[in-house]
Amino acid sequence: MACDHELDSEYLTTTDSAVIDIRGAGEDLRFDVVVPCPNCGQTLELTLSEESRRESDIDFPLDDAEAAGS
């Protein structure tokens, strides 16, 4: 069964998603992410590309950054 529900960021969270692959380079860089459809629960695989880029103050690894913020 194909899910054709429109996705809305209001009903998706970062904890509900996972990056499953990163491939390509330059303009062909792609990220594959899985998320559940908020309407029907179907697992959806999305392919994302770079829309914009900016520097961030987030430290890696992320586990250490989250622990420091608690």
JSON list of C-alpha atoms in Angstrom, two decimals:
[
{"chain": "A", "resi": 1, "resn": "MET", "atom": "CA", "xyz": [0.00, 0.00, 0.00]},
{"chain": "A", "resi": 2, "resn": "ALA", "atom": "CA", "xyz": [1.45, 3.34, -1.06]},
{"chain": "A", "resi": 3, "resn": "CYS", "atom": "CA", "xyz": [1.20, 6.27, 1.34]},
{"chain": "A", "resi": 4, "resn": "ASP", "atom": "CA", "xyz": [0.29, 9.52, -0.37]},
{"chain": "A", "resi": 5, "resn": "HIS", "atom": "CA", "xyz": [-0.39, 11.64, 2.71]},
{"chain": "A", "resi": 6, "resn": "GLU", "atom": "CA", "xyz": [1.17, 15.09, 2.73]},
{"chain": "A", "resi": 7, "resn": "LEU", "atom": "CA", "xyz": [3.92, 15.31, 5.37]},
{"chain": "A", "resi": 8, "resn": "ASP", "atom": "CA", "xyz": [3.83, 18.20, 7.84]},
{"chain": "A", "resi": 9, "resn": "SER", "atom": "CA", "xyz": [6.81, 19.05, 10.07]},
{"chain": "A", "resi": 10, "resn": "GLU", "atom": "CA", "xyz": [4.37, 19.86, 12.88]},
{"chain": "A", "resi": 11, "resn": "TYR", "atom": "CA", "xyz": [3.74, 16.11, 13.30]},
{"chain": "A", "resi": 12, "resn": "LEU", "atom": "CA", "xyz": [7.32, 14.81, 12.80]},
{"chain": "A", "resi": 13, "resn": "THR", "atom": "CA", "xyz": [10.16, 14.87, 15.32]},
{"chain": "A", "resi": 14, "resn": "THR", "atom": "CA", "xyz": [13.89, 14.22, 15.06]},
{"chain": "A", "resi": 15, "resn": "THR", "atom": "CA", "xyz": [13.52, 11.26, 17.43]},
{"chain": "A", "resi": 16, "resn": "ASP", "atom": "CA", "xyz": [11.09, 9.65, 14.96]},
{"chain": "A", "resi": 17, "resn": "SER", "atom": "CA", "xyz": [13.62, 9.80, 12.11]},
{"chain": "A", "resi": 18, "resn": "ALA", "atom": "CA", "xyz": [16.87, 8.09, 11.19]},
{"chain": "A", "resi": 19, "resn": "VAL", "atom": "CA", "xyz": [19.49, 8.75, 8.53]},
{"chain": "A", "resi": 20, "resn": "ILE", "atom": "CA", "xyz": [20.05, 5.41, 6.79]},
{"chain": "A", "resi": 21, "resn": "ASP", "atom": "CA", "xyz": [22.44, 6.44, 4.01]},
{"chain": "A", "resi": 22, "resn": "ILE", "atom": "CA", "xyz": [24.56, 9.35, 2.80]},
{"chain": "A", "resi": 23, "resn": "ARG", "atom": "CA", "xyz": [25.86, 9.18, -0.75]},
{"chain": "A", "resi": 24, "resn": "GLY", "atom": "CA", "xyz": [27.25, 11.26, -3.58]},
{"chain": "A", "resi": 25, "resn": "ALA", "atom": "CA", "xyz": [29.29, 14.45, -3.48]},
{"chain": "A", "resi": 26, "resn": "GLY", "atom": "CA", "xyz": [28.88, 18.10, -4.36]},
{"chain": "A", "resi": 27, "resn": "GLU", "atom": "CA", "xyz": [25.57, 18.80, -6.08]},
{"chain": "A", "resi": 28, "resn": "ASP", "atom": "CA", "xyz": [24.80, 15.05, -6.09]},
{"chain": "A", "resi": 29, "resn": "LEU", "atom": "CA", "xyz": [25.04, 14.66, -2.27]},
{"chain": "A", "resi": 30, "resn": "ARG", "atom": "CA", "xyz": [21.95, 12.83, -1.00]},
{"chain": "A", "resi": 31, "resn": "PHE", "atom": "CA", "xyz": [20.70, 11.80, 2.46]},
{"chain": "A", "resi": 32, "resn": "ASP", "atom": "CA", "xyz": [18.22, 8.95, 2.83]},
{"chain": "A", "resi": 33, "resn": "VAL", "atom": "CA", "xyz": [16.02, 9.32, 5.92]},
{"chain": "A", "resi": 34, "resn": "VAL", "atom": "CA", "xyz": [13.21, 7.14, 7.25]},
{"chain": "A", "resi": 35, "resn": "VAL", "atom": "CA", "xyz": [10.20, 8.59, 9.08]},
{"chain": "A", "resi": 36, "resn": "PRO", "atom": "CA", "xyz": [6.77, 7.24, 9.99]},
{"chain": "A", "resi": 37, "resn": "CYS", "atom": "CA", "xyz": [3.76, 8.77, 8.28]},
{"chain": "A", "resi": 38, "resn": "PRO", "atom": "CA", "xyz": [1.88, 10.61, 11.06]},
{"chain": "A", "resi": 39, "resn": "ASN", "atom": "CA", "xyz": [-1.46, 9.70, 9.44]},
{"chain": "A", "resi": 40, "resn": "CYS", "atom": "CA", "xyz": [-1.14, 5.97, 8.70]},
{"chain": "A", "resi": 41, "resn": "GLY", "atom": "CA", "xyz": [2.10, 4.88, 10.41]},
{"chain": "A", "resi": 42, "resn": "GLN", "atom": "CA", "xyz": [3.66, 3.60, 7.17]},
{"chain": "A", "resi": 43, "resn": "THR", "atom": "CA", "xyz": [7.47, 3.84, 7.24]},
{"chain": "A", "resi": 44, "resn": "LEU", "atom": "CA", "xyz": [8.58, 6.25, 4.53]},
{"chain": "A", "resi": 45, "resn": "GLU", "atom": "CA", "xyz": [12.06, 6.60, 3.04]},
{"chain": "A", "resi": 46, "resn": "LEU", "atom": "CA", "xyz": [12.81, 10.15, 1.97]},
{"chain": "A", "resi": 47, "resn": "THR", "atom": "CA", "xyz": [15.75, 11.28, -0.16]},
{"chain": "A", "resi": 48, "resn": "LEU", "atom": "CA", "xyz": [16.99, 14.75, 0.73]},
{"chain": "A", "resi": 49, "resn": "SER", "atom": "CA", "xyz": [19.45, 17.11, -0.95]},
{"chain": "A", "resi": 50, "resn": "GLU", "atom": "CA", "xyz": [21.28, 20.20, 0.27]},
{"chain": "A", "resi": 51, "resn": "GLU", "atom": "CA", "xyz": [19.13, 23.30, 0.06]},
{"chain": "A", "resi": 52, "resn": "SER", "atom": "CA", "xyz": [21.29, 25.62, 2.15]},
{"chain": "A", "resi": 53, "resn": "ARG", "atom": "CA", "xyz": [24.46, 25.51, 4.25]},
{"chain": "A", "resi": 54, "resn": "ARG", "atom": "CA", "xyz": [25.60, 27.46, 7.33]},
{"chain": "A", "resi": 55, "resn": "GLU", "atom": "CA", "xyz": [27.99, 26.99, 10.23]},
{"chain": "A", "resi": 56, "resn": "SER", "atom": "CA", "xyz": [26.63, 25.60, 13.49]},
{"chain": "A", "resi": 57, "resn": "ASP", "atom": "CA", "xyz": [27.69, 25.82, 17.15]},
{"chain": "A", "resi": 58, "resn": "ILE", "atom": "CA", "xyz": [26.74, 22.17, 17.78]},
{"chain": "A", "resi": 59, "resn": "ASP", "atom": "CA", "xyz": [29.64, 20.03, 19.00]},
{"chain": "A", "resi": 60, "resn": "PHE", "atom": "CA", "xyz": [30.31, 16.46, 17.91]},
{"chain": "A", "resi": 61, "resn": "PRO", "atom": "CA", "xyz": [29.79, 13.77, 18.97]},
{"chain": "A", "resi": 62, "resn": "LEU", "atom": "CA", "xyz": [26.15, 14.71, 19.51]},
{"chain": "A", "resi": 63, "resn": "ASP", "atom": "CA", "xyz": [25.81, 12.49, 22.60]},
{"chain": "A", "resi": 64, "resn": "ASP", "atom": "CA", "xyz": [28.33, 14.71, 24.42]},
{"chain": "A", "resi": 65, "resn": "ALA", "atom": "CA", "xyz": [26.55, 17.89, 23.27]},
{"chain": "A", "resi": 66, "resn": "GLU", "atom": "CA", "xyz": [23.18, 16.58, 24.53]},
{"chain": "A", "resi": 67, "resn": "ALA", "atom": "CA", "xyz": [24.66, 15.58, 27.90]},
{"chain": "A", "resi": 68, "resn": "ALA", "atom": "CA", "xyz": [26.22, 19.02, 28.34]},
{"chain": "A", "resi": 69, "resn": "GLY", "atom": "CA", "xyz": [22.86, 20.68, 27.67]},
{"chain": "A", "resi": 70, "resn": "SER", "atom": "CA", "xyz": [21.05, 18.70, 30.37]}
]
